[in-house]
Coordinates of C-alpha atoms in Angstrom, one line a residue:
X1 CA -61.5 -17.7 -9.5
X2 CA -63.9 -17.7 -6.5
X3 CA -66.9 -18.1 -8.9
X4 CA -65.3 -21.1 -10.6
X5 CA -64.5 -22.6 -7.2
X6 CA -68.1 -22.2 -6.1
X7 CA -69.4 -24.0 -9.3
X8 CA -67.0 -26.9 -8.7
X9 CA -68.2 -27.1 -5.1
X10 CA -71.8 -27.0 -6.1
X11 CA -71.3 -29.7 -8.7
X12 CA -69.7 -31.9 -6.0
X13 CA -72.6 -31.1 -3.6
X14 CA -75.2 -32.1 -6.3
X15 CA -73.5 -35.4 -6.8
X16 CA -73.4 -35.9 -3.0
X17 CA -77.1 -35.0 -2.8
X18 CA -78.0 -37.7 -5.3
X19 CA -76.0 -40.2 -3.3
X20 CA -77.8 -39.2 -0.1
X21 CA -81.3 -39.4 -1.6
X22 CA -80.5 -42.9 -2.7
X23 CA -79.5 -43.6 0.9
X24 CA -82.7 -42.2 2.3
X25 CA -81.9 -38.5 3.2
X26 CA -84.7 -35.9 2.5
X27 CA -84.1 -32.9 0.2
X28 CA -84.3 -30.3 3.0
X29 CA -81.5 -31.9 4.9
X30 CA -79.5 -32.2 1.7
X31 CA -80.0 -28.5 0.9
X32 CA -78.9 -27.5 4.4
X33 CA -75.8 -29.7 4.2
X34 CA -74.9 -28.5 0.8
X35 CA -75.1 -24.8 1.9
X36 CA -72.9 -25.6 4.9
X37 CA -70.3 -27.3 2.7
X38 CA -70.2 -24.4 0.4
X39 CA -69.9 -21.9 3.3
X40 CA -67.1 -23.9 4.8
X41 CA -65.2 -24.2 1.5
X42 CA -65.7 -20.5 0.7
X43 CA -64.4 -19.6 4.2
X44 CA -61.3 -21.8 3.8
X45 CA -60.6 -20.4 0.4
X46 CA -61.0 -16.8 1.7
X47 CA -58.6 -17.6 4.5
X48 CA -56.2 -19.0 2.1
X49 CA -56.4 -15.9 -0.1
X50 CA -55.9 -13.7 3.0
X51 CA -52.8 -15.7 4.0
X52 CA -51.5 -15.5 0.5
X53 CA -52.1 -11.7 0.4
X54 CA -50.3 -11.3 3.7
X55 CA -47.3 -13.5 2.6
X56 CA -47.1 -11.4 -0.6
X57 CA -47.2 -8.2 1.4
X58 CA -44.5 -9.5 3.7
X59 CA -42.3 -10.6 0.8
X60 CA -42.9 -7.3 -0.8
X61 CA -42.0 -5.5 2.4
X62 CA -38.8 -7.7 2.9
X63 CA -37.9 -7.1 -0.7
X64 CA -38.4 -3.4 -0.3
X65 CA -36.2 -3.5 2.9
X66 CA -33.5 -5.4 1.2
X67 CA -33.5 -3.0 -1.7
X68 CA -33.4 -0.1 0.8
X69 CA -30.4 -1.8 2.4
X70 CA -28.7 -2.2 -0.9
X71 CA -29.5 1.4 -1.9
X72 CA -28.1 2.5 1.5
X73 CA -24.9 0.5 0.9
X74 CA -24.6 2.1 -2.5
X75 CA -25.3 5.5 -1.1
X76 CA -22.8 4.9 1.7
X77 CA -20.2 3.8 -0.8
X78 CA -20.9 6.8 -2.9
X79 CA -20.7 9.1 0.0
X80 CA -17.4 7.4 1.1
X81 CA -15.7 7.7 -2.2
X82 CA -12.5 9.6 -1.8
X83 CA -11.1 11.4 -4.9
X84 CA -7.5 10.8 -3.7
X85 CA -8.0 7.0 -3.6
X86 CA -7.9 4.8 -6.8
X87 CA -10.6 6.1 -9.2
X88 CA -11.3 2.6 -10.5
X89 CA -10.4 0.1 -7.8
X90 CA -8.7 -3.0 -9.3
X91 CA -7.2 -6.1 -7.9
X92 CA -3.6 -4.8 -8.4
X93 CA -1.6 -2.0 -9.8
X94 CA 1.8 -1.9 -11.5
X95 CA 4.6 0.4 -10.1
X96 CA 7.8 1.3 -11.7
X97 CA 10.8 0.6 -9.3
X98 CA 13.2 3.4 -8.4
X99 CA 14.7 1.4 -5.6
X100 CA 13.7 -2.0 -4.2
X101 CA 16.1 -3.1 -1.4
X102 CA 18.9 -5.0 -3.2
X103 CA 16.8 -6.5 -5.9
X104 CA 17.5 -5.8 -9.6
X105 CA 14.0 -5.3 -10.9
X106 CA 12.2 -2.6 -12.9
X107 CA 8.5 -3.0 -11.8
X108 CA 6.4 -4.6 -9.1
X109 CA 2.7 -5.0 -8.4
X110 CA 0.7 -3.7 -5.4
X111 CA -2.4 -5.7 -4.6
X112 CA -5.5 -3.8 -3.3
X113 CA -8.1 -6.0 -1.6
X114 CA -11.5 -4.8 -0.2
X115 CA -11.8 -6.3 3.3
X116 CA -15.0 -4.7 4.7
X117 CA -17.5 -1.9 4.2
X118 CA -18.5 0.2 7.1
X119 CA -21.1 3.0 7.3
X120 CA -19.2 5.9 5.8
X121 CA -16.2 4.1 4.3
X122 CA -14.4 1.0 3.0
X123 CA -11.5 -1.0 4.4
X124 CA -8.7 -2.2 2.1
X125 CA -5.3 -3.9 2.4
X126 CA -2.3 -2.9 0.3
X127 CA 0.5 -5.4 -0.3
X128 CA 3.5 -5.4 -2.5
X129 CA 3.4 -8.7 -4.5
X130 CA 7.0 -9.9 -4.5
X131 CA 8.9 -12.9 -3.2
X132 CA 10.7 -12.9 0.1
X133 CA 14.1 -11.2 0.0
X134 CA 16.7 -9.6 2.3
X135 CA 15.6 -6.4 3.9
X136 CA 11.9 -7.3 3.7
X137 CA 11.3 -7.3 7.5
X138 CA 11.7 -4.2 9.8
X139 CA 13.4 -5.5 13.0
X140 CA 12.8 -9.0 11.7
X141 CA 9.1 -8.7 12.5
X142 CA 7.2 -6.0 10.6
X143 CA 6.7 -6.9 6.9
X144 CA 7.6 -3.9 4.7
X145 CA 5.7 -5.4 1.8
X146 CA 2.6 -4.9 3.7
X147 CA 1.8 -1.2 3.2
X148 CA -1.1 -1.3 5.7
X149 CA -4.8 -1.8 6.3
X150 CA -6.5 1.5 5.3
X151 CA -9.9 2.9 5.9
X152 CA -11.1 5.2 3.1
X153 CA -13.8 7.8 3.9
X154 CA -15.1 10.7 1.9
X155 CA -12.4 13.1 3.2
X156 CA -9.7 11.0 4.9
X157 CA -7.6 8.0 4.6
X158 CA -6.6 6.2 7.8
X159 CA -4.0 3.5 8.3
X160 CA -3.3 0.9 10.9
X161 CA 0.0 -1.0 10.3
X162 CA 0.3 -3.9 12.6
X163 CA -3.0 -5.6 13.3
X164 CA -3.9 -9.2 14.1
X165 CA -7.6 -8.8 13.3
X166 CA -9.7 -6.5 11.1
X167 CA -10.0 -3.0 12.9
X168 CA -13.4 -1.5 13.5
X169 CA -14.4 1.9 12.3
X170 CA -13.8 3.2 15.8
X171 CA -10.3 1.6 15.8
X172 CA -9.4 3.6 12.7
X173 CA -10.8 6.9 14.0
X174 CA -9.4 6.5 17.5
X175 CA -6.0 5.0 17.0
X176 CA -5.4 4.9 13.2
X177 CA -2.8 7.3 11.5
X178 CA -4.3 9.8 9.1
X179 CA -2.2 9.4 5.9
X180 CA -4.4 11.6 3.6
X181 CA -6.5 14.7 4.5
X182 CA -7.3 18.0 2.9
X183 CA -5.9 19.8 6.0
X184 CA -2.1 20.1 6.4
X185 CA -0.9 18.9 9.8
X186 CA 2.1 17.7 11.8
X187 CA 1.9 15.5 14.9
X188 CA 4.9 14.6 17.0
X189 CA 4.5 11.7 19.4
X190 CA 7.8 11.2 21.3
X191 CA 9.9 11.9 18.2
X192 CA 7.7 9.9 15.8
X193 CA 6.6 12.6 13.4
X194 CA 3.6 12.3 11.0
X195 CA 3.1 15.2 8.7
X196 CA 0.5 15.8 5.9
X197 CA 1.1 18.4 3.2
X198 CA -1.2 19.3 0.3
X199 CA 0.2 20.8 -3.0
X200 CA -2.4 21.2 -5.7
X201 CA -3.9 17.7 -6.5
X202 CA -1.2 15.9 -4.5
X203 CA -1.4 15.0 -0.7
X204 CA 1.8 13.7 0.8
X205 CA 2.1 12.0 4.2
X206 CA 5.6 11.6 5.6
X207 CA 6.4 9.6 8.7
X208 CA 9.9 9.6 10.3
X209 CA 11.8 9.5 13.6
X210 CA 13.1 13.0 14.4
X211 CA 15.4 11.8 17.2
X212 CA 17.9 9.7 15.1
X213 CA 19.3 10.0 11.6
X214 CA 19.2 6.2 11.1
X215 CA 15.5 5.7 12.0
X216 CA 12.8 4.2 9.8
X217 CA 10.9 6.6 7.5
X218 CA 7.9 6.1 5.2
X219 CA 5.9 8.3 2.9
X220 CA 2.7 8.1 0.9
X221 CA 1.9 10.4 -2.1
X222 CA -1.8 10.5 -3.1
X223 CA -3.0 12.2 -6.3
X224 CA -6.5 13.1 -7.1
X225 CA -8.2 10.8 -9.6
X226 CA -5.3 8.3 -9.4
X227 CA -4.6 6.9 -6.0
X228 CA -1.3 6.1 -4.4
X229 CA 1.2 7.5 -7.0
X230 CA 4.4 7.3 -5.1
X231 CA 5.6 5.3 -2.1
X232 CA 8.9 5.1 -0.3
X233 CA 10.4 3.7 2.8
X234 CA 13.8 3.0 4.3
X235 CA 16.3 3.8 7.1
X236 CA 18.0 7.1 7.7
X237 CA 20.5 7.7 5.0
X238 CA 18.6 5.7 2.4
X239 CA 19.4 2.3 3.9
X240 CA 17.4 -0.6 2.4
X241 CA 15.3 1.7 0.3
X242 CA 12.0 0.9 -1.4
X243 CA 10.7 3.6 -3.8
X244 CA 7.8 3.1 -6.2
X245 CA 5.9 5.2 -8.8
X246 CA 2.5 4.3 -10.1
X247 CA 2.9 3.6 -13.9
X248 CA 0.8 5.3 -16.5
X249 CA 0.5 8.6 -14.6
X250 CA 1.1 12.1 -15.8
X251 CA 4.2 12.5 -13.7
X252 CA 7.4 13.0 -15.6
X253 CA 9.2 9.7 -16.2
X254 CA 12.6 9.1 -17.5
X255 CA 12.8 8.7 -21.3
X256 CA 14.0 5.4 -22.9
X257 CA 17.4 7.0 -23.6
X258 CA 17.8 8.1 -20.0
X259 CA 16.9 4.7 -18.7
X260 CA 19.4 3.1 -21.0
X261 CA 22.1 5.6 -20.0
X262 CA 21.4 4.9 -16.2
X263 CA 21.7 1.1 -16.9
X264 CA 25.0 1.6 -18.7
X265 CA 26.3 3.8 -15.8
X266 CA 25.3 1.2 -13.2
X267 CA 26.9 -1.6 -15.3
X268 CA 30.1 0.5 -15.4
X269 CA 29.9 1.1 -11.6
X270 CA 29.5 -2.6 -11.0
X271 CA 32.6 -3.4 -13.0
X272 CA 34.5 -0.6 -11.2
X273 CA 33.6 -1.8 -7.7
X274 CA 33.8 -5.5 -8.4
X275 CA 37.5 -5.0 -9.1
X276 CA 37.8 -3.6 -5.6
X277 CA 35.8 -6.1 -3.6
X278 CA 37.6 -6.6 -0.2
X279 CA 38.4 -4.6 3.0
X280 CA 40.5 -1.5 3.2
X281 CA 41.8 0.6 6.2
X282 CA 42.6 4.2 6.7
X283 CA 43.6 6.4 9.5
X284 CA 44.0 10.2 10.2
X285 CA 41.6 11.3 7.4
X286 CA 42.8 14.5 5.8
X287 CA 39.5 16.4 6.4
X288 CA 38.4 15.1 9.8
X289 CA 41.4 13.1 11.2
X290 CA 39.2 10.1 11.7
X291 CA 40.0 6.5 11.0
X292 CA 37.9 3.6 9.8
X293 CA 37.5 0.7 7.4
X294 CA 35.9 0.4 3.9
X295 CA 34.2 -2.8 3.0
X296 CA 33.1 -3.6 -0.6
X297 CA 31.2 -6.8 -0.9
X298 CA 28.6 -8.6 -3.0
X299 CA 25.2 -9.3 -1.2
X300 CA 22.8 -11.3 -3.2
X301 CA 24.3 -10.1 -6.5
X302 CA 24.2 -6.5 -5.3
X303 CA 27.4 -4.6 -4.6
X304 CA 27.4 -2.7 -1.3
X305 CA 30.1 -0.2 -0.4
X306 CA 30.3 1.0 3.2
X307 CA 32.7 3.1 5.4
X308 CA 32.6 2.2 9.1
X309 CA 34.1 4.9 11.4
X310 CA 36.6 3.3 13.8
X311 CA 35.7 -0.1 12.3
X312 CA 32.3 0.0 14.2
X313 CA 29.6 -1.5 11.8
X314 CA 26.9 0.4 13.6
X315 CA 28.5 3.8 12.9
X316 CA 28.9 4.3 9.2
X317 CA 30.1 7.3 7.3
X318 CA 28.3 6.1 4.1
X319 CA 26.6 3.0 2.8
X320 CA 25.3 2.7 -0.7
X321 CA 25.0 0.4 -3.8
X322 CA 26.1 1.0 -7.4
X323 CA 22.8 2.5 -8.4
X324 CA 23.9 5.7 -6.6
X325 CA 26.9 6.0 -8.9
X326 CA 26.2 8.8 -11.5
X327 CA 29.3 8.5 -13.6
X328 CA 32.4 6.4 -14.1
X329 CA 35.2 8.2 -16.0
X330 CA 39.1 8.1 -16.1
X331 CA 39.4 5.4 -13.5
X332 CA 37.1 7.2 -11.1
X333 CA 33.5 6.5 -9.9
X334 CA 31.3 9.5 -8.9
X335 CA 28.7 8.8 -6.2
X336 CA 25.8 11.2 -5.3
X337 CA 25.1 10.0 -1.8
X338 CA 21.8 10.7 0.0
X339 CA 23.0 11.1 3.5
X340 CA 19.7 12.1 5.1
X341 CA 16.0 12.2 4.4
X342 CA 14.0 15.4 4.8
X343 CA 10.4 15.7 6.1
X344 CA 9.0 16.4 2.6
X345 CA 10.3 13.1 1.3
X346 CA 13.4 14.5 -0.5
X347 CA 17.0 14.0 0.6
X348 CA 20.2 15.9 1.2
X349 CA 23.2 14.8 -0.9
X350 CA 26.9 14.6 -0.4
X351 CA 29.5 14.0 -3.1
X352 CA 32.1 11.2 -3.1
X353 CA 34.7 10.3 -5.8
X354 CA 36.5 6.9 -5.6
X355 CA 39.8 6.5 -7.4
X356 CA 41.6 3.2 -7.8
X357 CA 45.3 3.2 -6.7
X358 CA 48.1 0.6 -6.7
X359 CA 47.6 0.1 -2.9
X360 CA 43.9 0.6 -2.5
X361 CA 41.4 3.5 -3.0
X362 CA 41.6 7.3 -2.8
X363 CA 38.3 8.8 -1.6
X364 CA 37.5 12.4 -2.2
X365 CA 34.6 14.2 -0.6
X366 CA 32.5 17.5 -0.7
X367 CA 29.2 18.5 0.8
X368 CA 28.5 20.8 -2.2
X369 CA 29.4 19.3 -5.5
X370 CA 31.8 17.1 -7.5
X371 CA 33.8 20.2 -8.5
X372 CA 34.6 20.9 -4.9
X373 CA 35.8 17.5 -3.8
X374 CA 39.1 17.2 -1.9
X375 CA 41.0 14.1 -0.7
X376 CA 39.3 12.6 2.4
X377 CA 41.6 9.6 2.9
X378 CA 43.7 6.9 1.2
X379 CA 42.4 3.5 2.1
X380 CA 44.9 0.6 1.7
X381 CA 43.9 -3.0 1.1
X382 CA 44.2 -5.3 4.2

């Protein structure tokens, strides 16, 4: 390239020399000028080549740095992968519905969105994708469909629930709640208990208020290679429950026949209690001597049955919907009532039997089984 450049320059110099001779310049001066021209051109070309080499080197260095940064991000992402989080992160996952407030649905989607990547972990948001409905907001402010902003590292999953801006890595580590870890733990902050328990490939985090039976509870169940396989939340004795199971998992699910049977039972329960919609009163209960009122009403196409001790709506003996009825037989409805939630996410059950009478309802009760129920009270229609 340089040799060709020199030839071109010398050709131009020769043409210039001819022109100069014709104008009166001597050959010695022409030769000197020609050599100077060539020297200048060669110097400029050499400088251009040096600049080009420097630019190429800089571009190569920048490219190498960018690649290094990309590799670092990939390495960081690999290092931060957590075997309890979703193995193949998608936009959304479908969950089977065990309970969903007072909505009559069988499945719902949970959207998973990547918000940010930090050195050592990724930040995601988890949201239940469903229309607004009664019971969605906790104390009318906290959205229960928003499962939280979570930070997933190689060995932990942190959560921050109510945040107006994206939390930093330090925010998660300093003030976030650990909802998945290889180490079992229990933290009690003024009655707000957060416990983590590992059982084989399953890590369960339970959060609840130990100072009241009607407080809010929430639990996350993470399974290796699958992600969030079970989620539940509600109030005390299963009030306004949400309970979801990730579909297509190896966990035991109800067979088609069992589902159909449950649907038939609930349909029979709806028919049973629809015939009893209204308000009933009782006094001097045979087992505890207490008095109260029973309300059976339709809320957004969902039948709710509640017993308020002393007529005080903030002090209920039971409150449930027809999905908790396990059998309707011989003019009686059998209800397995979850009266309190335990730390491990399971519940304690009591047993009620409702019988229609000419004047109202006979209610039978046992803490042990349906076989042991005895008359609790006779409630008469108001």
